[in-house]
Amino acid sequence: MAEAVDQVVERVAVPGGAVMRILTVRQPWAWALVHGGKDVENRSRNLAGSYRGPVAIHAGKQEDKNAFSLSDSRAALDAAATRFGAGGLFSPWWGNHGRIIGVADLVSVHRSPECLEFRDGTYGYCSPWAEPDSMHLVFENPQSLWEPIAFKGAQGLRRLDEETTALVLEQIGGVS
């Protein structure tokens, strides 16, 4: 079994020898990245450097208490929850705090002005989830874990240890 896991980990290794990175994101944003169609994570600085590749999405233990105070955020989260088959009093992210809930491919990082475009008579960013005055971490190909993995969060985009990487890959069958 260990040999098979080593082969899987080697198969998804990215340039430079790193295997997989992990990013802690407060709920409900972690859920939205994995399940709700959120394709941009907004940060004050570039956490990724030149890294592009698979990132485990860790749902932090704390929620963003302001997530529902902005009408745009509320509308986007409600729409995502409805697509997921949830809504009303049920919040699909309630049970997943302090756990890795999925993986997505980090494909681009840029400053907000770099993607501001005039479309359909108004200015807009690269995604409805993108915010002004921030770095946009752009994700594609989200995959959820069928059994979230308990993990201790931390700040920044960090390397995921090989043992936890193997547990993640076991659930999703590898990452492109």
Short mmCIF file of N, CA and C in Angstrom, two decimals:
data_model
loop_
_atom_site.label_atom_id
_atom_site.label_comp_id
_atom_site.label_asym_id
_atom_site.label_seq_id
_atom_site.Cartn_x
_atom_site.Cartn_y
_atom_site.Cartn_z
N MET A 1 0.83 -1.20 0.00
CA MET A 1 0.00 0.00 0.00
C MET A 1 0.87 1.26 0.00
N ALA A 2 1.90 1.28 0.84
CA ALA A 2 2.76 2.47 0.90
C ALA A 2 3.42 2.71 -0.44
N GLU A 3 3.81 1.62 -1.13
CA GLU A 3 4.43 1.78 -2.44
C GLU A 3 3.46 2.43 -3.43
N ALA A 4 2.20 2.00 -3.40
CA ALA A 4 1.19 2.58 -4.29
C ALA A 4 0.97 4.05 -3.98
N VAL A 5 0.93 4.39 -2.70
CA VAL A 5 0.74 5.79 -2.31
C VAL A 5 1.93 6.62 -2.78
N ASP A 6 3.16 6.10 -2.62
CA ASP A 6 4.34 6.80 -3.09
C ASP A 6 4.26 7.07 -4.59
N GLN A 7 3.77 6.10 -5.34
CA GLN A 7 3.65 6.27 -6.79
C GLN A 7 2.64 7.36 -7.11
N VAL A 8 1.51 7.40 -6.39
CA VAL A 8 0.51 8.42 -6.63
C VAL A 8 1.07 9.79 -6.30
N VAL A 9 1.75 9.91 -5.15
CA VAL A 9 2.32 11.19 -4.75
C VAL A 9 3.34 11.64 -5.78
N GLU A 10 4.18 10.72 -6.26
CA GLU A 10 5.17 11.08 -7.27
C GLU A 10 4.50 11.54 -8.56
N ARG A 11 3.39 10.90 -8.93
CA ARG A 11 2.71 11.23 -10.17
C ARG A 11 2.20 12.66 -10.18
N VAL A 12 1.79 13.19 -9.02
CA VAL A 12 1.22 14.52 -8.99
C VAL A 12 2.21 15.59 -8.55
N ALA A 13 3.46 15.19 -8.35
CA ALA A 13 4.47 16.16 -7.94
C ALA A 13 4.55 17.29 -8.97
N VAL A 14 4.70 18.50 -8.47
CA VAL A 14 4.80 19.67 -9.34
C VAL A 14 6.27 20.05 -9.47
N PRO A 15 6.60 20.89 -10.45
CA PRO A 15 8.00 21.28 -10.62
C PRO A 15 8.60 21.82 -9.32
N GLY A 16 9.83 21.48 -9.08
CA GLY A 16 10.53 21.94 -7.88
C GLY A 16 10.44 20.96 -6.74
N GLY A 17 9.77 19.83 -6.92
CA GLY A 17 9.72 18.80 -5.90
C GLY A 17 8.60 18.92 -4.89
N ALA A 18 7.83 20.02 -4.90
CA ALA A 18 6.71 20.14 -3.97
C ALA A 18 5.62 19.17 -4.38
N VAL A 19 4.85 18.70 -3.46
CA VAL A 19 3.81 17.75 -3.76
C VAL A 19 2.46 18.44 -3.85
N MET A 20 2.02 19.03 -2.79
CA MET A 20 0.74 19.73 -2.77
C MET A 20 0.84 20.83 -1.73
N ARG A 21 0.11 21.89 -1.94
CA ARG A 21 0.06 22.98 -0.98
C ARG A 21 -1.30 22.96 -0.30
N ILE A 22 -1.41 23.71 0.79
CA ILE A 22 -2.67 23.81 1.52
C ILE A 22 -2.92 25.27 1.89
N LEU A 23 -4.18 25.67 1.82
CA LEU A 23 -4.58 27.03 2.14
C LEU A 23 -5.77 26.97 3.09
N THR A 24 -5.64 27.64 4.23
CA THR A 24 -6.76 27.73 5.16
C THR A 24 -7.63 28.91 4.76
N VAL A 25 -8.92 28.64 4.64
CA VAL A 25 -9.90 29.65 4.24
C VAL A 25 -11.06 29.58 5.22
N ARG A 26 -11.51 30.73 5.69
CA ARG A 26 -12.65 30.75 6.61
C ARG A 26 -13.92 30.29 5.90
N GLN A 27 -14.80 29.69 6.67
CA GLN A 27 -16.12 29.35 6.14
C GLN A 27 -16.96 30.62 6.09
N PRO A 28 -17.85 30.79 5.17
CA PRO A 28 -18.32 29.84 4.17
C PRO A 28 -17.51 29.86 2.88
N TRP A 29 -16.40 30.62 2.84
CA TRP A 29 -15.65 30.76 1.60
C TRP A 29 -14.97 29.47 1.19
N ALA A 30 -14.49 28.67 2.15
CA ALA A 30 -13.87 27.38 1.80
C ALA A 30 -14.90 26.49 1.10
N TRP A 31 -16.11 26.43 1.66
CA TRP A 31 -17.17 25.64 1.04
C TRP A 31 -17.46 26.15 -0.36
N ALA A 32 -17.51 27.47 -0.52
CA ALA A 32 -17.82 28.05 -1.82
C ALA A 32 -16.73 27.73 -2.85
N LEU A 33 -15.46 27.67 -2.42
CA LEU A 33 -14.37 27.32 -3.34
C LEU A 33 -14.51 25.88 -3.84
N VAL A 34 -14.92 24.99 -2.97
CA VAL A 34 -14.98 23.57 -3.33
C VAL A 34 -16.32 23.21 -3.97
N HIS A 35 -17.41 23.74 -3.45
CA HIS A 35 -18.75 23.31 -3.89
C HIS A 35 -19.56 24.38 -4.61
N GLY A 36 -19.27 25.65 -4.34
CA GLY A 36 -20.19 26.69 -4.75
C GLY A 36 -19.82 27.52 -5.96
N GLY A 37 -18.81 27.12 -6.70
CA GLY A 37 -18.46 27.86 -7.90
C GLY A 37 -17.57 29.07 -7.68
N LYS A 38 -17.08 29.25 -6.45
CA LYS A 38 -16.17 30.37 -6.18
C LYS A 38 -14.83 30.04 -6.82
N ASP A 39 -14.38 30.89 -7.72
CA ASP A 39 -13.15 30.61 -8.45
C ASP A 39 -12.02 31.58 -8.13
N VAL A 40 -12.25 32.52 -7.24
CA VAL A 40 -11.22 33.47 -6.84
C VAL A 40 -11.22 33.59 -5.32
N GLU A 41 -10.05 33.46 -4.73
CA GLU A 41 -9.85 33.74 -3.32
C GLU A 41 -9.11 35.07 -3.24
N ASN A 42 -9.65 36.01 -2.51
CA ASN A 42 -9.09 37.36 -2.40
C ASN A 42 -8.17 37.45 -1.19
N ARG A 43 -6.98 37.95 -1.41
CA ARG A 43 -6.01 38.12 -0.34
C ARG A 43 -5.34 39.47 -0.47
N SER A 44 -4.72 39.94 0.62
CA SER A 44 -4.07 41.25 0.60
C SER A 44 -2.70 41.20 -0.08
N ARG A 45 -2.13 40.01 -0.21
CA ARG A 45 -0.84 39.86 -0.86
C ARG A 45 -0.77 38.53 -1.60
N ASN A 46 0.25 38.38 -2.42
CA ASN A 46 0.44 37.15 -3.18
C ASN A 46 1.03 36.08 -2.26
N LEU A 47 0.21 35.16 -1.81
CA LEU A 47 0.67 34.08 -0.94
C LEU A 47 1.35 32.97 -1.71
N ALA A 48 1.12 32.90 -3.00
CA ALA A 48 1.55 31.75 -3.79
C ALA A 48 2.92 31.91 -4.42
N GLY A 49 3.41 33.13 -4.53
CA GLY A 49 4.66 33.32 -5.27
C GLY A 49 4.48 32.81 -6.68
N SER A 50 5.39 31.98 -7.15
CA SER A 50 5.30 31.43 -8.50
C SER A 50 4.60 30.07 -8.53
N TYR A 51 4.15 29.56 -7.38
CA TYR A 51 3.53 28.24 -7.33
C TYR A 51 2.21 28.23 -8.10
N ARG A 52 2.04 27.21 -8.93
CA ARG A 52 0.77 26.91 -9.60
C ARG A 52 0.61 25.41 -9.52
N GLY A 53 -0.55 24.96 -9.11
CA GLY A 53 -0.76 23.53 -8.99
C GLY A 53 -1.84 23.23 -7.97
N PRO A 54 -1.90 21.96 -7.53
CA PRO A 54 -2.96 21.55 -6.61
C PRO A 54 -2.82 22.17 -5.23
N VAL A 55 -3.97 22.61 -4.70
CA VAL A 55 -4.02 23.20 -3.37
C VAL A 55 -5.15 22.54 -2.59
N ALA A 56 -4.82 21.97 -1.44
CA ALA A 56 -5.85 21.44 -0.55
C ALA A 56 -6.54 22.63 0.11
N ILE A 57 -7.87 22.61 0.12
CA ILE A 57 -8.64 23.69 0.73
C ILE A 57 -9.03 23.27 2.14
N HIS A 58 -8.50 24.00 3.12
CA HIS A 58 -8.74 23.72 4.53
C HIS A 58 -9.76 24.73 5.07
N ALA A 59 -10.85 24.23 5.59
CA ALA A 59 -11.87 25.09 6.20
C ALA A 59 -11.42 25.46 7.60
N GLY A 60 -11.15 26.73 7.81
CA GLY A 60 -10.69 27.17 9.11
C GLY A 60 -11.74 26.96 10.19
N LYS A 61 -11.30 27.03 11.43
CA LYS A 61 -12.22 26.83 12.55
C LYS A 61 -13.16 28.01 12.75
N GLN A 62 -12.76 29.19 12.26
CA GLN A 62 -13.61 30.37 12.43
C GLN A 62 -14.33 30.69 11.14
N GLU A 63 -15.51 31.26 11.30
CA GLU A 63 -16.27 31.72 10.14
C GLU A 63 -16.02 33.20 9.92
N ASP A 64 -16.20 33.63 8.69
CA ASP A 64 -16.15 35.04 8.38
C ASP A 64 -17.51 35.63 8.75
N LYS A 65 -17.55 36.33 9.85
CA LYS A 65 -18.82 36.87 10.35
C LYS A 65 -19.40 37.94 9.42
N ASN A 66 -18.57 38.50 8.54
CA ASN A 66 -19.05 39.52 7.60
C ASN A 66 -19.52 38.94 6.28
N ALA A 67 -19.46 37.64 6.13
CA ALA A 67 -19.79 37.01 4.85
C ALA A 67 -21.20 37.34 4.38
N PHE A 68 -22.09 37.52 5.30
CA PHE A 68 -23.49 37.75 4.92
C PHE A 68 -23.91 39.21 5.03
N SER A 69 -22.96 40.08 5.39
CA SER A 69 -23.32 41.48 5.55
C SER A 69 -23.33 42.24 4.22
N LEU A 70 -22.61 41.76 3.26
CA LEU A 70 -22.58 42.40 1.94
C LEU A 70 -23.60 41.73 1.04
N SER A 71 -24.44 42.50 0.40
CA SER A 71 -25.52 41.92 -0.40
C SER A 71 -24.99 41.07 -1.54
N ASP A 72 -23.88 41.48 -2.17
CA ASP A 72 -23.31 40.68 -3.27
C ASP A 72 -22.84 39.32 -2.77
N SER A 73 -22.16 39.31 -1.62
CA SER A 73 -21.68 38.05 -1.05
C SER A 73 -22.85 37.17 -0.67
N ARG A 74 -23.84 37.75 -0.04
CA ARG A 74 -25.02 36.98 0.38
C ARG A 74 -25.72 36.36 -0.82
N ALA A 75 -25.89 37.14 -1.88
CA ALA A 75 -26.55 36.64 -3.08
C ALA A 75 -25.75 35.51 -3.71
N ALA A 76 -24.42 35.66 -3.78
CA ALA A 76 -23.58 34.62 -4.38
C ALA A 76 -23.61 33.34 -3.54
N LEU A 77 -23.54 33.48 -2.21
CA LEU A 77 -23.59 32.30 -1.35
C LEU A 77 -24.95 31.62 -1.41
N ASP A 78 -26.03 32.40 -1.43
CA ASP A 78 -27.37 31.82 -1.53
C ASP A 78 -27.53 31.06 -2.84
N ALA A 79 -27.05 31.64 -3.93
CA ALA A 79 -27.15 30.98 -5.24
C ALA A 79 -26.34 29.69 -5.25
N ALA A 80 -25.15 29.73 -4.66
CA ALA A 80 -24.30 28.53 -4.61
C ALA A 80 -24.95 27.44 -3.76
N ALA A 81 -25.51 27.81 -2.62
CA ALA A 81 -26.18 26.84 -1.76
C ALA A 81 -27.40 26.24 -2.45
N THR A 82 -28.12 27.05 -3.19
CA THR A 82 -29.29 26.55 -3.93
C THR A 82 -28.85 25.55 -4.98
N ARG A 83 -27.77 25.85 -5.72
CA ARG A 83 -27.26 24.91 -6.72
C ARG A 83 -26.84 23.60 -6.06
N PHE A 84 -26.33 23.70 -4.84
CA PHE A 84 -25.86 22.53 -4.10
C PHE A 84 -27.04 21.74 -3.54
N GLY A 85 -28.24 22.34 -3.56
CA GLY A 85 -29.42 21.66 -3.04
C GLY A 85 -29.69 21.99 -1.59
N ALA A 86 -29.16 23.10 -1.13
CA ALA A 86 -29.36 23.51 0.25
C ALA A 86 -29.90 24.93 0.26
N GLY A 87 -30.32 25.36 1.39
CA GLY A 87 -30.80 26.73 1.51
C GLY A 87 -31.62 26.89 2.77
N GLY A 88 -32.18 28.06 2.95
CA GLY A 88 -32.99 28.31 4.13
C GLY A 88 -32.16 28.23 5.39
N LEU A 89 -32.62 27.47 6.37
CA LEU A 89 -31.93 27.38 7.65
C LEU A 89 -30.69 26.50 7.58
N PHE A 90 -30.62 25.64 6.58
CA PHE A 90 -29.48 24.73 6.46
C PHE A 90 -28.33 25.42 5.75
N SER A 91 -27.18 25.47 6.38
CA SER A 91 -25.98 25.96 5.73
C SER A 91 -25.06 24.78 5.51
N PRO A 92 -24.73 24.47 4.28
CA PRO A 92 -23.96 23.25 4.00
C PRO A 92 -22.56 23.25 4.57
N TRP A 93 -22.05 24.38 5.04
CA TRP A 93 -20.69 24.42 5.57
C TRP A 93 -20.64 24.31 7.09
N TRP A 94 -21.77 24.23 7.76
CA TRP A 94 -21.77 24.23 9.22
C TRP A 94 -20.92 23.14 9.84
N GLY A 95 -20.93 21.95 9.29
CA GLY A 95 -20.25 20.83 9.92
C GLY A 95 -18.78 20.70 9.59
N ASN A 96 -18.25 21.54 8.75
CA ASN A 96 -16.86 21.35 8.32
C ASN A 96 -15.98 22.53 8.71
N HIS A 97 -15.46 22.48 9.91
CA HIS A 97 -14.50 23.47 10.39
C HIS A 97 -13.26 22.71 10.85
N GLY A 98 -12.09 23.26 10.55
CA GLY A 98 -10.86 22.60 10.97
C GLY A 98 -10.57 21.33 10.19
N ARG A 99 -11.02 21.30 8.93
CA ARG A 99 -10.85 20.10 8.11
C ARG A 99 -10.49 20.47 6.67
N ILE A 100 -9.76 19.59 6.02
CA ILE A 100 -9.53 19.71 4.58
C ILE A 100 -10.78 19.18 3.91
N ILE A 101 -11.40 20.01 3.08
CA ILE A 101 -12.67 19.61 2.46
C ILE A 101 -12.58 19.37 0.96
N GLY A 102 -11.45 19.72 0.35
CA GLY A 102 -11.32 19.50 -1.08
C GLY A 102 -9.98 19.98 -1.61
N VAL A 103 -9.86 19.91 -2.92
CA VAL A 103 -8.65 20.33 -3.63
C VAL A 103 -9.07 21.11 -4.86
N ALA A 104 -8.30 22.13 -5.20
CA ALA A 104 -8.52 22.88 -6.45
C ALA A 104 -7.15 23.25 -7.01
N ASP A 105 -7.11 23.46 -8.31
CA ASP A 105 -5.86 23.84 -8.96
C ASP A 105 -5.71 25.35 -8.97
N LEU A 106 -4.63 25.84 -8.39
CA LEU A 106 -4.30 27.26 -8.46
C LEU A 106 -3.68 27.50 -9.84
N VAL A 107 -4.35 28.31 -10.66
CA VAL A 107 -3.90 28.49 -12.04
C VAL A 107 -3.36 29.88 -12.34
N SER A 108 -3.65 30.85 -11.49
CA SER A 108 -3.21 32.22 -11.75
C SER A 108 -3.27 33.03 -10.47
N VAL A 109 -2.41 34.04 -10.39
CA VAL A 109 -2.44 35.02 -9.32
C VAL A 109 -2.18 36.37 -9.95
N HIS A 110 -3.04 37.34 -9.66
CA HIS A 110 -2.86 38.67 -10.21
C HIS A 110 -3.52 39.72 -9.31
N ARG A 111 -3.11 40.96 -9.49
CA ARG A 111 -3.70 42.08 -8.76
C ARG A 111 -5.04 42.42 -9.41
N SER A 112 -5.95 42.94 -8.61
CA SER A 112 -7.29 43.25 -9.13
C SER A 112 -7.29 44.17 -10.34
N PRO A 113 -6.47 45.22 -10.41
CA PRO A 113 -6.53 46.08 -11.61
C PRO A 113 -6.17 45.35 -12.91
N GLU A 114 -5.41 44.26 -12.80
CA GLU A 114 -4.99 43.53 -13.99
C GLU A 114 -6.13 42.81 -14.69
N CYS A 115 -7.25 42.61 -14.00
CA CYS A 115 -8.36 41.91 -14.65
C CYS A 115 -9.62 42.77 -14.77
N LEU A 116 -9.50 44.04 -14.45
CA LEU A 116 -10.65 44.94 -14.56
C LEU A 116 -10.92 45.22 -16.03
N GLU A 117 -12.14 44.93 -16.49
CA GLU A 117 -12.50 45.12 -17.89
C GLU A 117 -13.86 45.78 -18.00
N PHE A 118 -14.06 46.47 -19.10
CA PHE A 118 -15.36 47.05 -19.40
C PHE A 118 -16.14 46.04 -20.24
N ARG A 119 -17.23 45.52 -19.68
CA ARG A 119 -18.06 44.53 -20.37
C ARG A 119 -19.52 44.85 -20.15
N ASP A 120 -20.29 44.70 -21.17
CA ASP A 120 -21.74 44.87 -21.07
C ASP A 120 -22.13 46.20 -20.42
N GLY A 121 -21.40 47.25 -20.75
CA GLY A 121 -21.75 48.58 -20.27
C GLY A 121 -21.29 48.91 -18.87
N THR A 122 -20.49 48.05 -18.26
CA THR A 122 -20.02 48.32 -16.91
C THR A 122 -18.63 47.70 -16.71
N TYR A 123 -17.95 48.14 -15.68
CA TYR A 123 -16.66 47.56 -15.36
C TYR A 123 -16.86 46.35 -14.46
N GLY A 124 -16.03 45.35 -14.65
CA GLY A 124 -16.10 44.16 -13.82
C GLY A 124 -14.75 43.46 -13.77
N TYR A 125 -14.61 42.61 -12.77
CA TYR A 125 -13.37 41.86 -12.58
C TYR A 125 -13.47 40.47 -13.23
N CYS A 126 -12.43 39.70 -13.09
CA CYS A 126 -12.32 38.39 -13.72
C CYS A 126 -13.37 37.39 -13.22
N SER A 127 -14.01 37.68 -12.12
CA SER A 127 -14.98 36.77 -11.53
C SER A 127 -15.95 37.57 -10.66
N PRO A 128 -17.18 37.09 -10.53
CA PRO A 128 -18.10 37.75 -9.59
C PRO A 128 -17.59 37.69 -8.14
N TRP A 129 -16.69 36.76 -7.86
CA TRP A 129 -16.15 36.59 -6.52
C TRP A 129 -14.95 37.50 -6.26
N ALA A 130 -14.41 38.12 -7.30
CA ALA A 130 -13.21 38.96 -7.17
C ALA A 130 -13.55 40.29 -6.52
N GLU A 131 -12.66 40.75 -5.65
CA GLU A 131 -12.85 42.02 -4.95
C GLU A 131 -11.80 43.03 -5.41
N PRO A 132 -12.13 44.32 -5.32
CA PRO A 132 -11.14 45.36 -5.67
C PRO A 132 -10.03 45.41 -4.62
N ASP A 133 -8.92 46.01 -5.00
CA ASP A 133 -7.80 46.24 -4.08
C ASP A 133 -7.32 44.97 -3.40
N SER A 134 -7.22 43.89 -4.16
CA SER A 134 -6.75 42.63 -3.58
C SER A 134 -6.00 41.82 -4.63
N MET A 135 -5.32 40.79 -4.14
CA MET A 135 -4.71 39.81 -5.02
C MET A 135 -5.76 38.73 -5.27
N HIS A 136 -5.88 38.33 -6.51
CA HIS A 136 -6.84 37.28 -6.87
C HIS A 136 -6.08 35.97 -7.08
N LEU A 137 -6.35 34.99 -6.23
CA LEU A 137 -5.85 33.64 -6.43
C LEU A 137 -6.94 32.92 -7.21
N VAL A 138 -6.65 32.54 -8.45
CA VAL A 138 -7.66 31.97 -9.33
C VAL A 138 -7.56 30.45 -9.31
N PHE A 139 -8.69 29.80 -9.02
CA PHE A 139 -8.75 28.35 -8.91
C PHE A 139 -9.64 27.74 -9.99
N GLU A 140 -9.29 26.52 -10.39
CA GLU A 140 -10.10 25.73 -11.32
C GLU A 140 -10.14 24.29 -10.82
N ASN A 141 -11.03 23.51 -11.39
CA ASN A 141 -11.13 22.06 -11.15
C ASN A 141 -11.29 21.67 -9.67
N PRO A 142 -12.24 22.27 -8.97
CA PRO A 142 -12.41 21.87 -7.55
C PRO A 142 -12.92 20.44 -7.44
N GLN A 143 -12.40 19.73 -6.45
CA GLN A 143 -12.83 18.37 -6.16
C GLN A 143 -13.06 18.26 -4.66
N SER A 144 -14.20 17.76 -4.27
CA SER A 144 -14.49 17.64 -2.84
C SER A 144 -14.04 16.29 -2.30
N LEU A 145 -13.70 16.28 -1.03
CA LEU A 145 -13.38 15.03 -0.36
C LEU A 145 -14.67 14.42 0.17
N TRP A 146 -14.82 13.14 0.03
CA TRP A 146 -16.04 12.50 0.54
C TRP A 146 -15.98 12.37 2.05
N GLU A 147 -14.77 12.41 2.62
CA GLU A 147 -14.61 12.38 4.08
C GLU A 147 -13.59 13.46 4.44
N PRO A 148 -14.05 14.64 4.90
CA PRO A 148 -13.10 15.70 5.26
C PRO A 148 -12.07 15.22 6.28
N ILE A 149 -10.86 15.75 6.16
CA ILE A 149 -9.72 15.31 6.97
C ILE A 149 -9.39 16.38 8.00
N ALA A 150 -9.42 16.01 9.28
CA ALA A 150 -9.07 16.96 10.34
C ALA A 150 -7.62 17.40 10.16
N PHE A 151 -7.39 18.70 10.30
CA PHE A 151 -6.06 19.25 10.07
C PHE A 151 -5.96 20.59 10.78
N LYS A 152 -4.76 20.90 11.28
CA LYS A 152 -4.55 22.18 11.97
C LYS A 152 -4.25 23.26 10.94
N GLY A 153 -5.01 24.32 10.99
CA GLY A 153 -4.83 25.43 10.06
C GLY A 153 -3.67 26.33 10.43
N ALA A 154 -3.30 27.16 9.49
CA ALA A 154 -2.25 28.16 9.69
C ALA A 154 -2.38 29.19 8.58
N GLN A 155 -1.65 30.28 8.71
CA GLN A 155 -1.71 31.32 7.69
C GLN A 155 -0.79 30.98 6.53
N GLY A 156 -1.16 31.49 5.36
CA GLY A 156 -0.32 31.36 4.19
C GLY A 156 -0.61 30.10 3.38
N LEU A 157 0.05 30.01 2.26
CA LEU A 157 -0.01 28.83 1.40
C LEU A 157 1.21 28.01 1.75
N ARG A 158 1.00 26.84 2.32
CA ARG A 158 2.12 26.06 2.82
C ARG A 158 2.16 24.68 2.21
N ARG A 159 3.27 24.02 2.37
CA ARG A 159 3.41 22.65 1.86
C ARG A 159 2.62 21.71 2.75
N LEU A 160 1.92 20.80 2.12
CA LEU A 160 1.17 19.77 2.84
C LEU A 160 2.07 18.56 3.01
N ASP A 161 2.11 18.02 4.21
CA ASP A 161 2.99 16.88 4.48
C ASP A 161 2.58 15.67 3.61
N GLU A 162 3.52 14.79 3.38
CA GLU A 162 3.29 13.65 2.48
C GLU A 162 2.18 12.73 2.96
N GLU A 163 2.10 12.50 4.26
CA GLU A 163 1.07 11.59 4.80
C GLU A 163 -0.34 12.14 4.53
N THR A 164 -0.53 13.43 4.79
CA THR A 164 -1.85 14.02 4.55
C THR A 164 -2.13 14.13 3.06
N THR A 165 -1.10 14.43 2.27
CA THR A 165 -1.27 14.46 0.82
C THR A 165 -1.77 13.10 0.32
N ALA A 166 -1.19 12.03 0.84
CA ALA A 166 -1.61 10.68 0.43
C ALA A 166 -3.07 10.42 0.81
N LEU A 167 -3.49 10.90 1.98
CA LEU A 167 -4.89 10.73 2.39
C LEU A 167 -5.84 11.49 1.46
N VAL A 168 -5.43 12.70 1.08
CA VAL A 168 -6.25 13.50 0.16
C VAL A 168 -6.34 12.81 -1.19
N LEU A 169 -5.20 12.40 -1.73
CA LEU A 169 -5.16 11.76 -3.05
C LEU A 169 -5.93 10.45 -3.08
N GLU A 170 -5.93 9.76 -1.97
CA GLU A 170 -6.69 8.50 -1.87
C GLU A 170 -8.18 8.75 -2.13
N GLN A 171 -8.66 9.90 -1.71
CA GLN A 171 -10.08 10.21 -1.86
C GLN A 171 -10.43 10.76 -3.24
N ILE A 172 -9.49 11.46 -3.86
CA ILE A 172 -9.85 12.09 -5.14
C ILE A 172 -9.21 11.40 -6.34
N GLY A 173 -8.40 10.39 -6.08
CA GLY A 173 -7.82 9.64 -7.19
C GLY A 173 -6.70 10.35 -7.92
N GLY A 174 -6.02 11.27 -7.25
CA GLY A 174 -4.92 12.01 -7.88
C GLY A 174 -5.40 13.36 -8.35
N VAL A 175 -4.45 14.23 -8.62
CA VAL A 175 -4.74 15.59 -9.07
C VAL A 175 -3.98 15.83 -10.34
N SER A 176 -4.63 16.51 -11.28
CA SER A 176 -3.96 16.78 -12.55
C SER A 176 -2.86 17.80 -12.39
#
